Coordinates of C-alpha atoms in Angstrom, one line a residue:
Chain Y
X1 CA 80.6 108.1 104.0
X2 CA 83.8 109.8 103.3
X3 CA 84.7 109.7 99.6
X4 CA 88.1 108.7 98.3
X5 CA 88.7 112.2 96.8
X6 CA 88.2 113.7 100.4
X7 CA 90.2 111.2 102.0
X8 CA 93.0 112.0 99.3
X9 CA 93.2 115.6 99.7
X10 CA 93.0 115.4 103.6
X11 CA 95.8 113.0 103.6
X12 CA 98.1 115.5 101.1
X13 CA 97.3 118.0 103.9
X14 CA 98.3 116.0 106.6
X15 CA 101.5 114.9 104.9
X16 CA 102.3 118.5 103.8
X17 CA 101.9 119.7 107.5
X18 CA 104.0 117.0 108.8
X19 CA 106.9 117.2 106.4
X20 CA 107.0 121.0 106.5
X21 CA 107.0 121.2 110.3
X22 CA 110.6 120.8 110.3
X23 CA 111.8 123.4 107.7
X24 CA 115.6 122.8 107.6
X25 CA 114.9 119.0 107.0
X26 CA 112.5 119.8 104.3
X27 CA 114.8 122.1 102.4
X28 CA 117.6 119.9 102.7
X29 CA 115.7 117.1 101.2
X30 CA 114.8 118.9 98.1
X31 CA 118.5 120.1 97.8
X32 CA 119.7 116.6 98.2
X33 CA 117.5 115.6 95.3
X34 CA 119.4 118.1 93.0
X35 CA 122.7 116.7 94.4
X36 CA 121.8 113.1 93.7
X37 CA 120.6 114.0 90.1
X38 CA 124.2 115.8 89.4
X39 CA 126.1 113.1 91.4
X40 CA 125.0 110.5 89.0
X41 CA 127.2 112.3 86.3
X42 CA 130.1 111.1 87.9
X43 CA 128.7 107.7 88.4
X44 CA 128.2 107.4 84.5
X45 CA 132.0 107.7 83.8
X46 CA 132.4 104.2 85.2
X47 CA 129.7 102.6 82.8
X48 CA 130.6 100.9 79.6
X49 CA 128.8 103.2 77.1
X50 CA 129.2 101.0 74.3
X51 CA 127.3 98.2 76.1
X52 CA 124.5 100.5 76.9
X53 CA 124.3 101.6 73.6
X54 CA 123.9 98.2 72.0
X55 CA 121.4 97.2 74.6
X56 CA 119.1 100.0 74.7
X57 CA 120.0 102.3 71.9
X58 CA 121.3 105.3 74.1
X59 CA 124.6 106.2 75.6
X60 CA 122.9 108.5 78.3
X61 CA 123.4 106.3 81.3
X62 CA 122.9 109.3 83.5
X63 CA 119.4 109.9 82.5
X64 CA 118.8 106.1 82.2
X65 CA 119.6 105.6 85.9
X66 CA 117.9 108.9 87.2
X67 CA 114.6 107.8 85.6
X68 CA 115.0 104.4 87.2
X69 CA 115.8 106.2 90.7
X70 CA 112.9 108.3 90.3
X71 CA 110.9 105.0 89.8
X72 CA 112.3 103.5 92.8
X73 CA 111.1 106.4 94.9
X74 CA 107.4 106.0 93.4
X75 CA 107.8 102.1 93.9
X76 CA 108.7 102.7 97.4
X77 CA 105.8 104.8 98.3
X78 CA 103.3 102.8 96.3
X79 CA 104.2 99.7 97.4
X80 CA 105.4 100.2 101.2
X81 CA 104.0 103.7 101.9
X82 CA 100.8 102.1 103.0
X83 CA 102.0 99.1 104.4
X84 CA 104.2 101.2 106.7
X85 CA 101.4 103.6 107.5
X86 CA 99.4 100.7 108.7
X87 CA 102.5 99.3 110.9
X88 CA 102.5 102.8 112.3
X89 CA 98.8 102.6 113.0
X90 CA 99.1 99.2 114.7
X91 CA 102.1 100.3 117.1
X92 CA 100.2 103.4 118.2
X93 CA 96.9 101.8 118.5
X94 CA 95.4 104.1 115.9
X95 CA 94.0 101.3 113.8
X96 CA 91.3 100.8 116.1
X97 CA 90.0 104.0 115.6
X98 CA 90.6 104.2 111.8
X99 CA 88.9 101.0 111.2
X100 CA 85.7 101.9 113.7
X101 CA 85.1 104.5 111.1
X102 CA 82.9 104.0 108.0
X103 CA 84.8 103.9 104.8
X104 CA 86.1 101.6 102.1
X105 CA 89.5 100.2 103.5
X106 CA 90.7 99.8 99.8
X107 CA 90.1 103.4 99.0
X108 CA 91.7 104.6 102.5
X109 CA 94.8 102.6 101.3
X110 CA 94.5 103.8 97.6
X111 CA 94.1 107.5 98.8
X112 CA 97.0 107.3 101.2
X113 CA 99.1 105.7 98.5
X114 CA 98.4 108.5 96.2
X115 CA 98.8 111.0 98.8
X116 CA 102.4 109.6 99.5
X117 CA 103.3 109.4 96.0
X118 CA 102.5 112.9 95.4
X119 CA 104.8 113.7 98.3
X120 CA 107.6 111.6 97.0
X121 CA 107.1 113.5 93.5
X122 CA 107.8 116.7 95.2
X123 CA 111.3 115.4 96.2
X124 CA 112.1 113.8 93.2
X125 CA 110.9 116.6 90.6
X126 CA 114.4 118.2 91.1
X127 CA 116.1 115.1 90.2
X128 CA 113.7 114.3 87.4
X129 CA 114.2 117.7 85.9
X130 CA 118.1 116.9 85.8
X131 CA 117.2 113.9 83.8
X132 CA 115.0 115.9 81.3
X133 CA 117.6 118.2 81.0
X134 CA 120.2 115.6 80.1
X135 CA 117.9 114.2 77.6
X136 CA 117.0 117.5 75.9
X137 CA 118.5 116.3 72.4
X138 CA 115.7 113.5 72.2
X139 CA 113.0 115.3 74.1
X140 CA 109.7 116.1 72.7
X141 CA 106.5 117.5 74.3
X142 CA 104.7 114.4 73.1
X143 CA 107.5 112.2 74.6
X144 CA 107.0 114.2 78.1
X145 CA 103.3 113.5 77.9
X146 CA 103.5 110.0 77.1
X147 CA 106.3 109.6 79.8
X148 CA 104.1 111.2 82.5
X149 CA 101.2 108.9 81.4
X150 CA 103.2 105.9 81.7
X151 CA 104.5 107.1 84.9
X152 CA 101.0 107.6 86.5
X153 CA 99.5 104.3 85.2
X154 CA 102.6 102.5 86.6
X155 CA 102.1 104.0 90.1
X156 CA 98.5 103.2 89.7
X157 CA 99.1 99.7 89.2
X158 CA 102.0 99.5 91.9
X159 CA 99.3 101.0 94.3
X160 CA 97.2 98.0 93.8
X161 CA 100.2 95.9 94.9
X162 CA 100.5 98.2 97.7
X163 CA 97.2 97.6 98.9
X164 CA 98.0 93.7 99.2
X165 CA 101.1 94.4 101.0
X166 CA 99.4 96.7 103.3
X167 CA 96.6 94.2 104.0
X168 CA 99.4 91.7 104.9
X169 CA 100.3 94.0 107.7
X170 CA 96.8 93.6 109.2
X171 CA 97.1 89.7 109.0
X172 CA 100.9 89.2 109.6
X173 CA 101.7 92.3 111.9
X174 CA 105.5 92.4 111.3
X175 CA 106.2 92.3 107.6
X176 CA 109.7 94.1 107.2
X177 CA 111.5 91.1 105.7
X178 CA 108.8 90.4 103.2
X179 CA 109.1 93.9 102.2
X180 CA 112.8 93.4 101.7
X181 CA 112.5 90.5 99.7
X182 CA 110.2 91.8 97.2
X183 CA 111.8 95.1 97.2
X184 CA 115.1 93.6 96.1
X185 CA 113.4 91.5 93.6
X186 CA 111.4 94.5 92.0
X187 CA 114.7 96.3 91.8
X188 CA 116.6 93.6 90.0
X189 CA 113.8 92.2 87.8
X190 CA 112.5 95.4 86.3
X191 CA 115.6 97.1 84.6
X192 CA 115.5 99.6 87.1
X193 CA 119.3 99.9 87.5
X194 CA 120.7 97.7 84.7
X195 CA 119.2 97.0 81.6
X196 CA 116.3 94.3 81.3
X197 CA 117.7 92.8 78.3
X198 CA 120.8 91.5 80.2
X199 CA 118.6 89.6 82.6
X200 CA 118.3 85.8 81.9
X201 CA 115.1 84.6 80.1
X202 CA 113.5 83.1 83.2
X203 CA 114.0 86.3 85.2
X204 CA 112.7 88.4 82.2
X205 CA 109.1 86.4 82.2
X206 CA 108.8 87.2 86.0
X207 CA 109.8 90.9 85.3
X208 CA 107.0 91.0 82.7
X209 CA 104.4 90.3 85.4
X210 CA 105.6 93.5 87.2
X211 CA 104.2 97.0 86.2
X212 CA 107.5 98.7 86.7
X213 CA 109.1 96.8 84.0
X214 CA 106.7 98.2 81.4
X215 CA 106.4 101.5 83.1
X216 CA 110.0 102.6 83.1
X217 CA 110.7 101.1 79.8
X218 CA 107.8 103.3 78.2
X219 CA 109.2 106.5 80.1
X220 CA 112.8 105.8 78.9
X221 CA 111.6 105.3 75.4
X222 CA 109.5 108.2 75.1
X223 CA 111.7 110.6 76.8
X224 CA 115.1 109.2 75.8
X225 CA 114.7 107.4 72.7
X226 CA 115.7 104.0 73.9
X227 CA 114.8 100.9 72.4
X228 CA 111.8 99.1 74.0
X229 CA 112.1 95.8 75.2
X230 CA 109.0 94.7 73.1
X231 CA 106.4 96.6 71.0
X232 CA 105.6 99.9 72.4
X233 CA 101.7 99.0 71.8
X234 CA 102.0 95.8 73.7
X235 CA 103.7 97.5 76.6
X236 CA 100.8 100.1 76.8
X237 CA 98.2 97.0 76.7
X238 CA 100.3 95.2 79.4
X239 CA 100.3 98.0 81.6
X240 CA 96.6 98.5 81.3
X241 CA 95.7 94.8 81.7
X242 CA 98.1 94.8 84.7
X243 CA 96.0 97.5 86.4
X244 CA 92.7 95.8 85.8
X245 CA 94.0 92.2 87.0
X246 CA 96.0 93.8 90.1
X247 CA 92.8 96.1 91.2
X248 CA 90.8 92.9 91.3
X249 CA 93.3 91.1 93.4
X250 CA 93.9 93.9 95.7
X251 CA 90.1 94.6 96.3
X252 CA 89.8 90.8 97.0
X253 CA 92.9 90.7 99.3
X254 CA 92.1 93.8 101.3
X255 CA 88.4 92.3 101.9
X256 CA 89.8 88.9 102.6
X257 CA 92.7 89.9 104.9
X258 CA 90.4 92.4 107.0
X259 CA 87.9 89.8 107.7
X260 CA 90.7 87.2 108.5
X261 CA 92.4 89.9 110.9
X262 CA 89.1 90.6 112.5
X263 CA 89.3 87.1 113.8
X264 CA 92.2 87.8 116.2
X265 CA 91.8 91.6 116.5
X266 CA 93.3 94.3 114.4
X267 CA 95.4 96.0 117.2
X268 CA 98.8 96.3 118.3
X269 CA 102.2 94.8 116.9
Chain A
X1 CA 63.4 104.0 125.3
X2 CA 64.3 101.6 122.6
X3 CA 67.3 99.2 122.9
X4 CA 70.5 100.7 121.7
X5 CA 72.9 97.7 122.0
X6 CA 71.8 94.0 121.9
X7 CA 74.0 90.9 122.6
X8 CA 72.5 87.4 122.5
X9 CA 74.9 84.5 123.2
X10 CA 78.0 86.2 122.4
X11 CA 81.0 83.7 122.5
X12 CA 84.6 84.8 121.3
X13 CA 87.5 82.2 121.4
X14 CA 91.1 83.3 120.6
X15 CA 92.5 80.5 118.9
X16 CA 96.2 80.2 118.6
X17 CA 98.5 77.3 118.1
X18 CA 99.2 76.5 121.4
X19 CA 96.3 78.1 123.4
X20 CA 92.7 78.4 123.3
X21 CA 91.1 81.2 125.1
X22 CA 87.5 81.8 125.7
X23 CA 87.2 85.7 126.2
X24 CA 83.4 85.6 126.0
X25 CA 81.2 82.9 127.1
X26 CA 77.6 83.0 126.2
X27 CA 77.2 86.6 127.0
X28 CA 74.0 88.3 126.6
X29 CA 73.1 91.7 127.6
X30 CA 71.0 94.8 126.4
X31 CA 71.6 98.7 126.8
X32 CA 69.0 101.0 126.2
X33 CA 69.0 104.2 124.3
X34 CA 70.6 107.2 125.9
X35 CA 71.6 105.0 128.8
X36 CA 75.3 105.5 130.4
X37 CA 76.3 101.8 130.9
X38 CA 79.4 100.7 132.7
X39 CA 81.2 97.6 132.1
X40 CA 83.1 96.3 135.1
X41 CA 85.4 93.3 135.7
X42 CA 88.6 92.4 136.6
X43 CA 91.7 92.4 134.2
X44 CA 91.3 89.8 131.3
X45 CA 87.5 89.5 132.0
X46 CA 86.2 90.2 128.5
X47 CA 85.2 93.6 128.7
X48 CA 87.4 95.1 125.9
X49 CA 86.7 92.1 123.7
X50 CA 83.1 92.8 124.1
X51 CA 83.5 96.7 123.2
X52 CA 85.8 95.5 120.2
X53 CA 83.0 93.2 118.8
X54 CA 80.4 95.9 119.1
X55 CA 82.8 98.5 117.5
X56 CA 83.2 95.9 114.5
X57 CA 86.8 95.7 115.2
X58 CA 86.4 91.9 116.0
X59 CA 84.4 89.3 115.1
X60 CA 82.7 87.1 117.6
X61 CA 83.0 83.2 117.2
X62 CA 79.3 82.7 117.9
X63 CA 76.2 84.7 118.9
X64 CA 74.5 87.9 117.6
X65 CA 75.1 91.6 118.4
X66 CA 73.3 94.6 117.1
X67 CA 74.1 98.5 117.9
X68 CA 71.4 100.9 116.9
X69 CA 69.4 98.2 115.3
X70 CA 72.4 97.1 113.0
X71 CA 74.0 93.8 113.0
X72 CA 77.7 94.3 113.9
X73 CA 78.7 91.6 111.6
X74 CA 76.4 92.0 108.4
X75 CA 76.0 95.8 108.4
X76 CA 79.2 96.9 109.9
X77 CA 79.6 100.1 108.0
X78 CA 75.9 101.1 109.3
X79 CA 77.2 100.5 112.7
X80 CA 80.4 102.5 112.0
X81 CA 78.5 105.3 110.9
X82 CA 76.5 105.8 114.3
X83 CA 79.4 104.8 116.6
X84 CA 82.4 106.7 118.5
X85 CA 85.3 104.7 119.9
X86 CA 87.9 105.3 122.1
X87 CA 90.1 102.2 122.7
X88 CA 92.3 101.1 125.5
X89 CA 95.8 102.3 125.7
X90 CA 95.0 104.6 122.7
X91 CA 96.7 107.6 124.1
X92 CA 99.5 107.5 121.2
X93 CA 97.0 107.1 118.5
X94 CA 97.1 110.3 116.7
X95 CA 99.6 112.2 114.5
X96 CA 102.4 113.2 116.7
X97 CA 103.7 116.1 114.6
X98 CA 100.2 117.7 114.0
X99 CA 98.6 120.0 116.5
X100 CA 95.6 118.8 118.5
X101 CA 93.2 121.0 116.4
X102 CA 94.7 119.7 113.0
X103 CA 94.5 116.0 114.4
X104 CA 90.9 116.5 115.1
X105 CA 90.2 118.4 111.9
X106 CA 91.6 115.4 109.8
X107 CA 89.6 112.7 111.7
X108 CA 86.4 114.8 111.6
X109 CA 86.6 115.8 108.0
X110 CA 88.6 112.9 106.4
X111 CA 87.4 109.9 108.3
X112 CA 84.1 111.1 109.5
X113 CA 82.8 113.1 106.5
X114 CA 82.0 116.3 108.8
X115 CA 81.9 119.5 106.8
X116 CA 85.3 121.5 107.5
X117 CA 83.2 124.4 109.0
X118 CA 81.1 122.1 111.2
X119 CA 84.2 120.3 112.1
X120 CA 85.9 123.6 113.5
X121 CA 82.7 124.6 115.3
X122 CA 82.7 121.0 116.9
X123 CA 86.2 120.7 117.9
X124 CA 85.9 124.2 119.7
X125 CA 82.7 123.5 121.4
X126 CA 84.1 119.9 122.7
X127 CA 87.3 121.5 123.9
X128 CA 85.5 124.1 125.7
X129 CA 83.4 121.4 127.5
X130 CA 86.2 119.3 128.6
X131 CA 88.6 122.6 129.4
X132 CA 91.1 121.8 126.6
X133 CA 90.5 124.8 124.5
X134 CA 93.8 126.5 125.4
X135 CA 95.9 123.4 124.4
X136 CA 94.3 123.0 121.0
X137 CA 97.2 124.6 119.0
X138 CA 99.8 122.5 121.0
X139 CA 101.5 119.7 119.0
X140 CA 100.2 116.2 120.0
X141 CA 103.7 115.1 120.9
X142 CA 104.3 118.0 123.5
X143 CA 101.1 116.7 125.6
X144 CA 101.3 114.8 128.7
X145 CA 99.8 111.1 128.7
X146 CA 96.6 112.3 130.3
X147 CA 96.2 115.2 127.9
X148 CA 96.5 112.9 124.9
X149 CA 94.0 110.4 126.4
X150 CA 91.5 113.4 126.7
X151 CA 92.3 114.3 122.9
X152 CA 91.3 110.6 122.1
X153 CA 88.0 110.9 124.1
X154 CA 87.2 114.1 122.3
X155 CA 87.8 112.4 118.9
X156 CA 85.5 109.7 120.0
X157 CA 82.4 112.1 120.2
X158 CA 83.5 114.6 117.5
X159 CA 80.9 113.6 115.0
X160 CA 78.1 113.2 117.6
X161 CA 77.7 109.6 117.6
X162 CA 74.5 107.6 118.7
X163 CA 76.5 105.2 120.6
X164 CA 80.0 105.6 122.1
X165 CA 82.3 103.2 123.4
X166 CA 85.0 104.4 125.8
X167 CA 87.4 101.8 127.0
X168 CA 88.9 102.9 130.4
X169 CA 88.7 106.7 129.2
X170 CA 90.1 108.0 132.7
X171 CA 92.9 105.6 132.9
X172 CA 95.6 108.5 132.6
X173 CA 93.6 111.5 133.8
X174 CA 94.3 113.3 137.1
X175 CA 91.5 113.1 139.4
X176 CA 90.3 116.7 138.8
X177 CA 90.4 116.3 135.0
X178 CA 88.7 112.8 135.2
X179 CA 85.9 114.5 137.2
X180 CA 85.5 117.2 134.8
X181 CA 85.5 114.8 131.9
X182 CA 82.9 112.5 133.6
X183 CA 80.6 115.2 134.3
X184 CA 80.8 116.5 130.6
X185 CA 80.3 113.0 129.1
X186 CA 77.3 112.4 131.4
X187 CA 75.7 115.7 130.5
X188 CA 76.7 115.5 126.8
X189 CA 74.9 112.0 126.6
X190 CA 71.9 113.4 128.5
X191 CA 71.5 116.4 125.9
X192 CA 72.3 114.4 122.9
X193 CA 70.8 111.2 123.8
X194 CA 73.7 109.5 123.2
X195 CA 74.0 106.0 124.5
X196 CA 77.6 105.8 126.4
X197 CA 79.1 102.6 127.2
X198 CA 82.4 102.7 129.4
X199 CA 84.7 100.1 130.6
X200 CA 86.3 101.0 133.9
X201 CA 88.3 99.9 136.8
X202 CA 87.3 103.3 138.5
X203 CA 84.5 102.6 141.0
X204 CA 83.8 106.3 141.8
X205 CA 83.6 106.5 137.8
X206 CA 81.1 103.9 137.6
X207 CA 79.0 105.1 140.5
X208 CA 78.8 108.7 139.5
X209 CA 78.3 108.5 135.7
X210 CA 76.5 105.0 135.0
X211 CA 72.8 104.4 134.8
X212 CA 73.4 100.8 134.9
X213 CA 76.3 98.6 135.3
X214 CA 77.4 95.0 134.2
X215 CA 80.0 93.2 135.9
X216 CA 81.8 90.4 133.6
X217 CA 84.2 88.0 134.8
X218 CA 85.9 85.0 132.8
X219 CA 83.8 86.3 129.6
X220 CA 80.5 85.5 131.7
X221 CA 77.8 88.0 132.6
X222 CA 77.7 88.0 136.5
X223 CA 75.4 90.9 137.1
X224 CA 73.4 93.9 135.5
X225 CA 71.9 96.4 137.3
X226 CA 72.1 100.1 138.7
X227 CA 74.9 100.9 141.0
X228 CA 72.6 100.8 143.9
X229 CA 71.4 97.3 143.1
X230 CA 74.8 96.3 142.7
X231 CA 75.7 97.1 145.9
X232 CA 72.6 95.7 147.6
X233 CA 73.5 92.4 146.2
X234 CA 76.4 92.1 148.5
X235 CA 75.4 89.4 150.8
X236 CA 77.2 90.8 153.9
X237 CA 75.4 94.1 153.9
X238 CA 77.4 95.6 156.9
X239 CA 81.0 96.3 157.2
X240 CA 83.5 97.2 160.0
X241 CA 86.6 99.3 159.1
X242 CA 89.5 98.8 161.2
X243 CA 92.1 101.5 160.9
X244 CA 95.0 99.5 160.2
X245 CA 96.2 97.0 157.7
X246 CA 98.6 95.2 159.9
X247 CA 96.8 92.4 161.9
X248 CA 98.6 89.5 163.2
X249 CA 97.4 85.8 161.6
X250 CA 96.2 84.9 164.9
X251 CA 94.1 87.9 165.4
X252 CA 92.7 87.7 161.9
X253 CA 91.6 83.9 162.4
X254 CA 90.0 85.0 165.9
X255 CA 88.0 87.8 164.3
X256 CA 86.7 85.3 161.7
X257 CA 85.6 83.1 164.4
X258 CA 83.2 85.7 165.8
X259 CA 79.4 84.9 165.2
X260 CA 78.1 86.8 162.1
X261 CA 81.5 87.9 160.7
X262 CA 81.7 86.5 157.0
X263 CA 84.8 87.6 155.4
X264 CA 87.9 90.0 156.0
X265 CA 89.9 92.0 153.3
X266 CA 92.9 94.1 153.5
X267 CA 93.5 97.3 151.6
X268 CA 94.4 100.6 153.1
X269 CA 92.3 99.5 156.1
X270 CA 91.2 96.1 157.2
X271 CA 87.7 95.4 156.3
X272 CA 85.3 93.0 158.1
X273 CA 82.0 91.8 156.5
X274 CA 79.3 90.9 158.6
X275 CA 75.6 90.2 158.9
X276 CA 75.0 92.6 161.8
X277 CA 78.1 95.1 162.4
X278 CA 76.4 96.9 165.5
X279 CA 76.1 93.4 167.3
X280 CA 79.7 92.4 166.8
X281 CA 81.5 95.6 167.2
X282 CA 82.0 95.1 171.0
X283 CA 83.6 91.8 170.5
X284 CA 85.8 93.1 167.7
X285 CA 86.9 96.1 169.9
X286 CA 87.7 93.6 172.8
X287 CA 90.0 91.3 170.5
X288 CA 91.8 94.4 169.5
X289 CA 92.4 95.7 172.9
X290 CA 93.7 92.2 174.1
X291 CA 96.0 92.3 171.3
X292 CA 97.2 95.6 172.3
X293 CA 96.2 97.5 169.3
X294 CA 94.5 100.9 169.7
X295 CA 93.1 101.6 166.0
X296 CA 89.9 103.2 165.2
X297 CA 87.0 100.9 164.4
X298 CA 83.9 102.3 162.2
X299 CA 80.8 100.9 160.7
X300 CA 80.8 101.7 157.0
X301 CA 78.2 101.1 154.0
X302 CA 79.6 98.6 151.5
X303 CA 81.2 100.6 148.6
X304 CA 81.1 99.7 145.2
X305 CA 84.4 98.3 145.2
X306 CA 83.1 96.0 147.9
X307 CA 80.3 94.9 145.7
X308 CA 82.9 94.5 142.8
X309 CA 85.2 92.4 145.0
X310 CA 82.4 90.2 146.3
X311 CA 81.3 89.5 142.6
X312 CA 84.7 88.6 141.5
X313 CA 85.5 86.4 144.5
X314 CA 82.1 84.7 144.4
X315 CA 82.4 83.9 140.7
X316 CA 79.5 81.6 140.4
X317 CA 77.0 83.8 141.6
X318 CA 73.8 83.7 139.3
X319 CA 73.2 86.5 136.9
X320 CA 70.6 89.0 137.6
X321 CA 69.3 90.5 134.5
X322 CA 67.3 93.8 134.5
X323 CA 66.5 95.4 130.9

């Protein structure tokens, strides 16, 4: 039976081949990432620096938002990458072949999410580097290290949610509107673009259940020196607990929804 | 030879809020190891449903099925390890921006766990066999529909499965390619002891390739046996073929009143099914002459297509099961 590592590196190989096949597009995607990073500097002029300083303890809105955008990219990949892949496989009929092969469905989803996250990272490294450059005054080696660990952990938790969404595709076939609904909620409730501290208490409670809230706050804290929304230790514990809980939920969801989809047949949208 | 595929009283009901469709209705059959087995039946008969249950893609509502001795429901991963599968309408089911070679390498190594070196050798070997080696480095998107279908068939046998399910494998292939693929698959199955289960509407394919056939209609098994047995089961053993498909209603009625004429069908030509074609031939010629028609009339053996039409039209024919 194929192991997850093999599924992962073959998915990376497949994705790299696919995205580098159209060279001009590939080059411009990387250039756009730089451009977007620098474009944010203009955006920052319009923001109330004093408000940001009071809320998060930093006036560097450019770095604040670039980290948010980088997370949005990983969030997109982790949450929806696999679901989109399944929708593609359903519409071409490839799901039939895929699901007649002997491997764990959960690891197939997880490996593909990891491969897509790696691909997204490639495009967002330039933008992320711009953010790191702009935060050079507060940046330390330990800060970068902890920021990366927090990012990896957050992507891992989001991938579990991604596995649940991918399984939903097996059952409900067309799930674009469900994605849009949750995507918007995830962006608004996690402090991605506006400080988490500005949210009403009720929405903050929902936000605490989402891995991006802790992940992004930890990265901003370690990289930019912002004030955390709660004790840093609790945030780390929260992320690890979310990883455990969401992994269990994801494995059960994949198993249940595959069984359920088999009642009607997996094929075609 | 042992049993490769076993189905016992399979029932599959598709339930939706408004409709309830019984796709398989107490279907039982066995396929022996190394056999090339054809599943025939009209559209919507239940062939694809049966194949999808055996390929672990669909769950039967009731009944029991085994592939290679493994229960398709309880031991699905064991079944998946020994089967190959090419679904119906699956000619788009590969990565469009990758080449054929890259696609097959991904499927073989990532999804079938074949070492890279072996995968590459297998790809060359199978492509050589089906005459596709010169197109291995073309992008999948650039292939014609038939070529894509061929890639999907190649993918199904890439890992040398014990049992391979091909759902209408030659649907988009031109006659020459279809023949080449048929010949290769038959030879491959014989050499590797692979059980091959094919669903098809192509009677020539069924006759040339299959050791045994099953005819399914309305989810029920109508017949299993060799192609020769299948043809022999047609009650009206003799056929007269009239070289036109344009007979008047009156003439058709007159032909049907002739003693020993059982049925009449239209295709490119008109076919009369009779108990004794030689005996009825002069009367048929007379009727045609009297109607002013000068068309050739000849005696022909019933084809597999005749047998197919017979079984489909006489739906309640008892099932003949040969193991």
